[in-house]
Amino acid sequence: MKRILSGIQPTGSINIGTYLGSVKNFVKLQDQMPDYEFFIFIADLHAITVHKDKQFLRTKIKELAALYVACGLDPEKVNLFIQSEVPAHSQMAYLLQCNSYIGELERMTQYKDKSRKQETGVTVGLFTYPTLMAGDILLYDPEYVPVGKDQKQHLELARDIATRVNNKYNDIFTVPKPLIAEVGAKINSLSDPTSKMSKSDDNEKSRINLLDPENIIKKRIKSAITDSLGNVKYDPENRPGISNLMTIYHVITNIPFESIESKYEGLGYKEFKEDLGEIIYQELKPIQERYAELINSKELDDILDKGRDRANQVAYKKIMKLNDRIGLGRKRRK
Ligand code: TYM
């Protein structure tokens, strides 16, 4: 069976950028592509490249798991699991590190940005992170990997590594293709619309988290940076603020940009922002209600157990096969 795989880091609370750029897409794909087996996971190993408090990490892992289901991922259609509960991920990362070059990892823009910001105490894990991500993917031979734009470079690296290992060890991996949405693949910050909305931005006003209450959602939209022109027009090059808000509007409602423009013709940002606040609130309300039912439920643990078992089955087989091709351990007895 063909497969689709993707993951999210539990580094902080999930915001509408991650939701619109990835989770909402996963939900669409699970329904549109019933012939594929889905693996969606919580990338907790990725979250510790920078130190995290133990309790914080545990809370965020569980929160993300509950949010995946609350957003509509169907455990009957998707194997949902926690990365660290499948040891093959760490094993594969090492094997791939031995097939990657320092130069190619140094070129990763996310590493360059993050290490520049951190300056001291940059961990080796932050540097080798793309090989862990490549391993996450290649363990499962997915045909497609749905991600937002910021992960494109990491995915290209995963493809390069897969091709290299395939040449050395006789076609062991499927070379995965990225699946990047045409719009919504980059939702920008509400306080700086030229940069990505991010979990790790120090400015809370830059984002709306999925569990934010109604008053915060509406306040954040009201204070979102736009421009002084005052008319609702989609022009991402020259007017990133209003265009970003229109993208959020469009991805949630499916209303085309031209129709949004005509709807608010002659009206200012105030009406548009009031409506957008309400649209986001209405989108998040059922998610928050379902989340509250799930967060401390046995149901959630059962879903994660089932996903872990299936993921382990597939991933263990792949690691054993690669070990064998490389010549590690003893020759496998048939
Ligand atoms: P992460 O946790 O930063 O983001 C999860 C997914 O959400 C997308 N995304 C966005 N899309 C649009 N606008 C935004 N503002 C926005 N912010 C985040 C990301 O592109 C991503 O698709 N390394 C990955 C997680 C990962 C992974 C994998 C993904 C680990 N292993 C294997 C795919 C396959 C990460 O840190 O994503």
GROMACS .gro file of C-alpha atoms and ligand atoms in nm:
model
  371
    1MET     CA    1   0.000   0.000   0.000
    2LYS     CA    2   0.125   0.347  -0.086
    3ARG     CA    3   0.189   0.577   0.208
    4ILE     CA    4   0.175   0.940   0.322
    5LEU     CA    5   0.370   1.065   0.623
    6SER     CA    6   0.417   1.387   0.814
    7GLY     CA    7   0.492   1.523   1.161
    8ILE     CA    8   0.485   1.830   1.384
    9GLN     CA    9   0.717   1.928   1.669
   10PRO     CA   10   0.559   1.966   2.013
   11THR     CA   11   0.780   2.267   2.086
   12GLY     CA   12   0.502   2.498   2.191
   13SER     CA   13   0.131   2.547   2.144
   14ILE     CA   14   0.004   2.478   1.794
   15ASN     CA   15  -0.091   2.798   1.613
   16ILE     CA   16  -0.316   2.862   1.316
   17GLY     CA   17  -0.012   2.875   1.086
   18THR     CA   18   0.075   2.512   1.159
   19TYR     CA   19  -0.294   2.423   1.154
   20LEU     CA   20  -0.370   2.583   0.816
   21GLY     CA   21  -0.033   2.488   0.662
   22SER     CA   22  -0.038   2.126   0.768
   23VAL     CA   23  -0.303   1.969   0.997
   24LYS     CA   24  -0.600   2.092   0.793
   25ASN     CA   25  -0.431   1.946   0.487
   26PHE     CA   26  -0.376   1.608   0.653
   27VAL     CA   27  -0.747   1.593   0.731
   28LYS     CA   28  -0.834   1.672   0.369
   29LEU     CA   29  -0.587   1.416   0.236
   30GLN     CA   30  -0.704   1.133   0.462
   31ASP     CA   31  -1.049   1.170   0.304
   32GLN     CA   32  -0.932   1.235  -0.054
   33MET     CA   33  -0.673   0.958  -0.069
   34PRO     CA   34  -0.829   0.646   0.083
   35ASP     CA   35  -0.583   0.418  -0.101
   36TYR     CA   36  -0.293   0.545   0.105
   37GLU     CA   37  -0.182   0.440   0.451
   38PHE     CA   38  -0.120   0.749   0.667
   39PHE     CA   39   0.147   0.794   0.932
   40ILE     CA   40   0.120   1.121   1.127
   41PHE     CA   41   0.338   1.170   1.430
   42ILE     CA   42   0.444   1.395   1.715
   43ALA     CA   43   0.810   1.479   1.655
   44ASP     CA   44   0.918   1.492   2.019
   45LEU     CA   45   1.281   1.400   1.948
   46HIS     CA   46   1.299   1.711   1.733
   47ALA     CA   47   1.179   1.923   2.025
   48ILE     CA   48   1.486   1.855   2.242
   49THR     CA   49   1.750   2.007   2.014
   50VAL     CA   50   1.700   2.302   2.249
   51HIS     CA   51   1.651   2.217   2.619
   52LYS     CA   52   1.290   2.177   2.733
   53ASP     CA   53   1.153   2.140   3.082
   54LYS     CA   54   1.034   1.781   3.138
   55GLN     CA   55   0.679   1.870   3.244
   56PHE     CA   56   0.642   2.123   2.965
   57LEU     CA   57   0.749   1.866   2.707
   58ARG     CA   58   0.512   1.598   2.838
   59THR     CA   59   0.222   1.843   2.836
   60LYS     CA   60   0.292   1.960   2.483
   61ILE     CA   61   0.323   1.605   2.346
   62LYS     CA   62  -0.017   1.509   2.485
   63GLU     CA   63  -0.167   1.840   2.377
   64LEU     CA   64  -0.054   1.791   2.018
   65ALA     CA   65  -0.185   1.434   2.014
   66ALA     CA   66  -0.527   1.549   2.134
   67LEU     CA   67  -0.527   1.839   1.888
   68TYR     CA   68  -0.451   1.610   1.593
   69VAL     CA   69  -0.766   1.411   1.671
   70ALA     CA   70  -0.972   1.717   1.766
   71CYS     CA   71  -0.885   1.877   1.431
   72GLY     CA   72  -1.034   1.579   1.252
   73LEU     CA   73  -0.764   1.317   1.204
   74ASP     CA   74  -0.947   0.987   1.206
   75PRO     CA   75  -0.762   0.712   1.396
   76GLU     CA   76  -0.932   0.457   1.171
   77LYS     CA   77  -0.760   0.613   0.870
   78VAL     CA   78  -0.436   0.742   1.023
   79ASN     CA   79  -0.164   0.582   1.234
   80LEU     CA   80  -0.100   0.846   1.496
   81PHE     CA   81   0.210   0.800   1.708
   82ILE     CA   82   0.482   0.960   1.919
   83GLN     CA   83   0.823   0.955   1.749
   84SER     CA   84   1.029   0.860   2.058
   85GLU     CA   85   0.808   0.553   2.114
   86VAL     CA   86   0.948   0.411   1.792
   87PRO     CA   87   1.321   0.359   1.858
   88ALA     CA   88   1.399   0.301   1.490
   89HIS     CA   89   1.380   0.681   1.436
   90SER     CA   90   1.695   0.741   1.643
   91GLN     CA   91   1.868   0.441   1.486
   92MET     CA   92   1.789   0.553   1.134
   93ALA     CA   93   1.909   0.906   1.208
   94TYR     CA   94   2.254   0.768   1.292
   95LEU     CA   95   2.272   0.551   0.982
   96LEU     CA   96   2.178   0.851   0.769
   97GLN     CA   97   2.431   1.075   0.942
   98CYS     CA   98   2.693   0.833   0.811
   99ASN     CA   99   2.557   0.903   0.464
  100SER     CA  100   2.535   1.284   0.488
  101TYR     CA  101   2.797   1.553   0.462
  102ILE     CA  102   2.875   1.838   0.699
  103GLY     CA  103   2.866   2.083   0.406
  104GLU     CA  104   2.509   1.995   0.310
  105LEU     CA  105   2.386   2.026   0.668
  106GLU     CA  106   2.562   2.362   0.704
  107ARG     CA  107   2.361   2.490   0.410
  108MET     CA  108   2.024   2.435   0.583
  109THR     CA  109   1.870   2.780   0.628
  110GLN     CA  110   1.675   2.683   0.940
  111TYR     CA  111   1.997   2.569   1.109
  112LYS     CA  112   2.174   2.888   1.003
  113ASP     CA  113   1.890   3.106   1.140
  114LYS     CA  114   1.849   2.919   1.466
  115SER     CA  115   2.218   2.882   1.542
  116ARG     CA  116   2.274   3.250   1.466
  117LYS     CA  117   2.001   3.348   1.712
  118GLN     CA  118   2.134   3.116   1.981
  119GLU     CA  119   2.503   3.194   1.937
  120THR     CA  120   2.620   2.987   2.238
  121GLY     CA  121   2.519   2.635   2.332
  122VAL     CA  122   2.421   2.525   1.981
  123THR     CA  123   2.376   2.147   2.014
  124VAL     CA  124   2.494   1.881   1.772
  125GLY     CA  125   2.129   1.773   1.765
  126LEU     CA  126   2.027   2.108   1.615
  127PHE     CA  127   2.287   2.054   1.343
  128THR     CA  128   2.194   1.694   1.261
  129TYR     CA  129   1.818   1.758   1.288
  130PRO     CA  130   1.760   1.724   0.909
  131THR     CA  131   1.906   1.372   0.915
  132LEU     CA  132   1.662   1.277   1.192
  133MET     CA  133   1.384   1.421   0.978
  134ALA     CA  134   1.508   1.231   0.672
  135GLY     CA  135   1.505   0.914   0.883
  136ASP     CA  136   1.148   0.982   1.003
  137ILE     CA  137   1.044   0.985   0.642
  138LEU     CA  138   1.255   0.714   0.481
  139LEU     CA  139   1.166   0.453   0.744
  140TYR     CA  140   0.813   0.438   0.604
  141ASP     CA  141   0.872   0.469   0.227
  142PRO     CA  142   0.602   0.734   0.183
  143GLU     CA  143   0.524   0.853  -0.167
  144TYR     CA  144   0.417   1.195  -0.040
  145VAL     CA  145   0.512   1.415   0.254
  146PRO     CA  146   0.270   1.708   0.308
  147VAL     CA  147   0.453   2.005   0.463
  148GLY     CA  148   0.452   2.385   0.471
  149LYS     CA  149   0.701   2.585   0.262
  150ASP     CA  150   0.958   2.618   0.541
  151GLN     CA  151   1.023   2.242   0.535
  152LYS     CA  152   1.089   2.222   0.162
  153GLN     CA  153   1.467   2.239   0.195
  154HIS     CA  154   1.471   1.960   0.456
  155LEU     CA  155   1.263   1.747   0.228
  156GLU     CA  156   1.497   1.806  -0.064
  157LEU     CA  157   1.782   1.691   0.157
  158ALA     CA  158   1.585   1.378   0.249
  159ARG     CA  159   1.545   1.307  -0.123
  160ASP     CA  160   1.920   1.356  -0.184
  161ILE     CA  161   2.010   1.123   0.104
  162ALA     CA  162   1.759   0.863  -0.015
  163THR     CA  163   1.906   0.867  -0.366
  164ARG     CA  164   2.260   0.841  -0.230
  165VAL     CA  165   2.176   0.546  -0.004
  166ASN     CA  166   1.981   0.381  -0.285
  167ASN     CA  167   2.287   0.399  -0.510
  168LYS     CA  168   2.508   0.249  -0.241
  169TYR     CA  169   2.275  -0.015  -0.102
  170ASN     CA  170   2.059  -0.128  -0.388
  171ASP     CA  171   1.739   0.079  -0.391
  172ILE     CA  172   1.622   0.046  -0.037
  173PHE     CA  173   1.418   0.367  -0.005
  174THR     CA  174   1.126   0.526  -0.188
  175VAL     CA  175   1.233   0.879  -0.285
  176PRO     CA  176   0.954   1.092  -0.128
  177LYS     CA  177   0.780   1.384  -0.295
  178PRO     CA  178   0.681   1.697  -0.102
  179LEU     CA  179   0.316   1.795  -0.107
  180ILE     CA  180   0.297   2.171  -0.055
  181ALA     CA  181  -0.037   2.350  -0.070
  182GLU     CA  182  -0.065   2.635  -0.321
  183VAL     CA  183  -0.201   2.877  -0.063
  184GLY     CA  184  -0.167   2.847   0.312
  185ALA     CA  185   0.177   2.685   0.293
  186LYS     CA  186   0.314   2.993   0.465
  187ILE     CA  187   0.097   3.182   0.708
  188ASN     CA  188   0.283   3.484   0.834
  189SER     CA  189   0.316   3.649   1.172
  190LEU     CA  190   0.039   3.888   1.277
  191SER     CA  191   0.293   4.135   1.412
  192ASP     CA  192   0.551   4.104   1.133
  193PRO     CA  193   0.374   3.984   0.818
  194THR     CA  194   0.699   3.939   0.627
  195SER     CA  195   0.806   3.647   0.847
  196LYS     CA  196   0.650   3.309   0.926
  197MET     CA  197   0.401   3.268   1.211
  198SER     CA  198   0.604   3.058   1.450
  199LYS     CA  199   0.559   2.864   1.775
  200SER     CA  200   0.891   2.997   1.900
  201ASP     CA  201   0.834   3.371   1.837
  202ASP     CA  202   0.875   3.558   2.169
  203ASN     CA  203   0.595   3.796   2.076
  204GLU     CA  204   0.261   3.635   2.166
  205LYS     CA  205   0.076   3.890   1.954
  206SER     CA  206   0.236   3.734   1.646
  207ARG     CA  207   0.007   3.431   1.649
  208ILE     CA  208  -0.324   3.272   1.744
  209ASN     CA  209  -0.296   2.936   1.915
  210LEU     CA  210  -0.559   2.669   1.858
  211LEU     CA  211  -0.659   2.672   2.224
  212ASP     CA  212  -0.683   3.052   2.261
  213PRO     CA  213  -1.018   3.179   2.397
  214GLU     CA  214  -1.256   3.390   2.188
  215ASN     CA  215  -1.147   3.727   2.332
  216ILE     CA  216  -0.778   3.660   2.258
  217ILE     CA  217  -0.851   3.539   1.903
  218LYS     CA  218  -1.045   3.855   1.825
  219LYS     CA  219  -0.794   4.081   1.998
  220ARG     CA  220  -0.503   3.935   1.802
  221ILE     CA  221  -0.680   3.993   1.470
  222LYS     CA  222  -0.780   4.344   1.570
  223SER     CA  223  -0.418   4.431   1.649
  224ALA     CA  224  -0.270   4.251   1.345
  225ILE     CA  225  -0.039   4.475   1.143
  226THR     CA  226  -0.180   4.590   0.808
  227ASP     CA  227  -0.102   4.918   0.626
  228SER     CA  228  -0.245   5.265   0.591
  229LEU     CA  229  -0.422   5.210   0.258
  230GLY     CA  230  -0.738   5.082   0.424
  231ASN     CA  231  -0.885   4.878   0.138
  232VAL     CA  232  -0.908   4.498   0.133
  233LYS     CA  233  -0.691   4.394  -0.162
  234TYR     CA  234  -0.476   4.083  -0.215
  235ASP     CA  235  -0.122   4.187  -0.306
  236PRO     CA  236   0.130   3.975  -0.113
  237GLU     CA  237   0.435   4.150  -0.264
  238ASN     CA  238   0.343   4.504  -0.169
  239ARG     CA  239   0.086   4.455   0.104
  240PRO     CA  240   0.190   4.154   0.311
  241GLY     CA  241  -0.024   4.235   0.618
  242ILE     CA  242  -0.370   4.246   0.464
  243SER     CA  243  -0.276   3.969   0.215
  244ASN     CA  244  -0.177   3.740   0.503
  245LEU     CA  245  -0.510   3.803   0.677
  246MET     CA  246  -0.690   3.738   0.349
  247THR     CA  247  -0.501   3.411   0.311
  248ILE     CA  248  -0.623   3.298   0.654
  249TYR     CA  249  -0.977   3.402   0.556
  250HIS     CA  250  -0.951   3.217   0.224
  251VAL     CA  251  -0.800   2.894   0.360
  252ILE     CA  252  -1.072   2.864   0.625
  253THR     CA  253  -1.374   2.963   0.415
  254ASN     CA  254  -1.261   2.860   0.066
  255ILE     CA  255  -1.394   3.195  -0.061
  256PRO     CA  256  -1.175   3.314  -0.355
  257PHE     CA  257  -0.964   3.628  -0.305
  258GLU     CA  258  -1.163   3.828  -0.564
  259SER     CA  259  -1.489   3.754  -0.383
  260ILE     CA  260  -1.338   3.861  -0.052
  261GLU     CA  261  -1.223   4.184  -0.218
  262SER     CA  262  -1.570   4.260  -0.356
  263LYS     CA  263  -1.741   4.171  -0.029
  264TYR     CA  264  -1.542   4.441   0.155
  265GLU     CA  265  -1.531   4.700  -0.123
  266GLY     CA  266  -1.595   5.043   0.023
  267LEU     CA  267  -1.554   4.909   0.375
  268GLY     CA  268  -1.242   4.949   0.589
  269TYR     CA  269  -1.024   4.698   0.772
  270LYS     CA  270  -1.248   4.720   1.080
  271GLU     CA  271  -1.538   4.520   0.928
  272PHE     CA  272  -1.302   4.276   0.760
  273LYS     CA  273  -1.112   4.212   1.082
  274GLU     CA  274  -1.430   4.170   1.286
  275ASP     CA  275  -1.554   3.906   1.041
  276LEU     CA  276  -1.218   3.731   1.027
  277GLY     CA  277  -1.201   3.713   1.409
  278GLU     CA  278  -1.543   3.549   1.410
  279ILE     CA  279  -1.451   3.309   1.126
  280ILE     CA  280  -1.141   3.191   1.312
  281TYR     CA  281  -1.333   3.156   1.636
  282GLN     CA  282  -1.604   2.948   1.465
  283GLU     CA  283  -1.336   2.726   1.309
  284LEU     CA  284  -1.158   2.669   1.641
  285LYS     CA  285  -1.461   2.632   1.869
  286PRO     CA  286  -1.550   2.271   1.778
  287ILE     CA  287  -1.179   2.178   1.788
  288GLN     CA  288  -1.152   2.317   2.141
  289GLU     CA  289  -1.466   2.132   2.252
  290ARG     CA  290  -1.342   1.799   2.118
  291TYR     CA  291  -0.998   1.867   2.267
  292ALA     CA  292  -1.149   1.906   2.615
  293GLU     CA  293  -1.316   1.565   2.584
  294LEU     CA  294  -0.998   1.397   2.462
  295ILE     CA  295  -0.713   1.540   2.663
  296ASN     CA  296  -0.741   1.316   2.967
  297SER     CA  297  -0.922   1.026   2.803
  298LYS     CA  298  -0.829   0.661   2.771
  299GLU     CA  299  -0.941   0.693   2.408
  300LEU     CA  300  -0.639   0.910   2.329
  301ASP     CA  301  -0.395   0.666   2.488
  302ASP     CA  302  -0.551   0.378   2.298
  303ILE     CA  303  -0.512   0.567   1.970
  304LEU     CA  304  -0.145   0.637   2.044
  305ASP     CA  305  -0.078   0.274   2.148
  306LYS     CA  306  -0.229   0.144   1.826
  307GLY     CA  307  -0.035   0.394   1.615
  308ARG     CA  308   0.292   0.314   1.797
  309ASP     CA  309   0.251  -0.059   1.738
  310ARG     CA  310   0.189  -0.023   1.366
  311ALA     CA  311   0.471   0.229   1.326
  312ASN     CA  312   0.713   0.001   1.513
  313GLN     CA  313   0.620  -0.288   1.290
  314VAL     CA  314   0.702  -0.099   0.970
  315ALA     CA  315   1.005   0.091   1.104
  316TYR     CA  316   1.175  -0.207   1.270
  317LYS     CA  317   1.160  -0.405   0.947
  318LYS     CA  318   1.321  -0.119   0.756
  319ILE     CA  319   1.604  -0.075   1.006
  320MET     CA  320   1.678  -0.448   1.000
  321LYS     CA  321   1.683  -0.446   0.623
  322LEU     CA  322   1.920  -0.149   0.607
  323ASN     CA  323   2.149  -0.295   0.877
  324ASP     CA  324   2.169  -0.607   0.668
  325ARG     CA  325   2.244  -0.423   0.343
  326ILE     CA  326   2.518  -0.222   0.515
  327GLY     CA  327   2.669  -0.536   0.667
  328LEU     CA  328   2.606  -0.458   1.034
  329GLY     CA  329   2.569  -0.737   1.289
  330ARG     CA  330   2.546  -1.095   1.168
  331LYS     CA  331   2.401  -1.209   0.840
  332ARG     CA  332   2.026  -1.252   0.874
  333ARG     CA  333   1.902  -1.609   0.893
  334LYS     CA  334   1.618  -1.660   0.648
  335TYM     P1  335   0.703   2.226   1.253
  335TYM     O1  336   0.664   2.160   1.379
  335TYM     O2  337   0.783   2.351   1.260
  335TYM     O3  338   0.575   2.255   1.165
  335TYM     C1  339   0.482   2.152   1.136
  335TYM     C2  340   0.425   2.170   0.997
  335TYM     O4  341   0.355   2.293   0.990
  335TYM     C3  342   0.407   2.374   0.884
  335TYM     N1  343   0.405   2.513   0.932
  335TYM     C4  344   0.347   2.613   0.866
  335TYM     N2  345   0.279   2.617   0.751
  335TYM     C5  346   0.231   2.737   0.711
  335TYM     N3  347   0.250   2.851   0.781
  335TYM     C6  348   0.318   2.853   0.897
  335TYM     N4  349   0.335   2.966   0.965
  335TYM     C7  350   0.370   2.729   0.946
  335TYM     N5  351   0.441   2.693   1.056
  335TYM     C8  352   0.461   2.560   1.046
  335TYM     C9  353   0.549   2.322   0.863
  335TYM     O5  354   0.596   2.349   0.734
  335TYM    C10  355   0.533   2.174   0.888
  335TYM     O6  356   0.484   2.108   0.774
  335TYM     N6  357   1.081   1.929   1.118
  335TYM    C11  358   0.938   1.947   1.113
  335TYM    C12  359   0.861   1.832   1.174
  335TYM    C13  360   0.902   1.699   1.119
  335TYM    C14  361   0.857   1.643   0.996
  335TYM    C15  362   0.924   1.517   0.987
  335TYM    C16  363   0.769   1.685   0.896
  335TYM    C17  364   0.988   1.613   1.176
  335TYM     N7  365   1.002   1.502   1.098
  335TYM    C18  366   0.903   1.433   0.879
  335TYM    C19  367   0.749   1.600   0.786
  335TYM    C20  368   0.816   1.476   0.779
  335TYM    C21  369   0.902   2.074   1.186
  335TYM     O7  370   0.976   2.122   1.268
  335TYM     O8  371   0.777   2.121   1.158
   0.00000   0.00000   0.00000
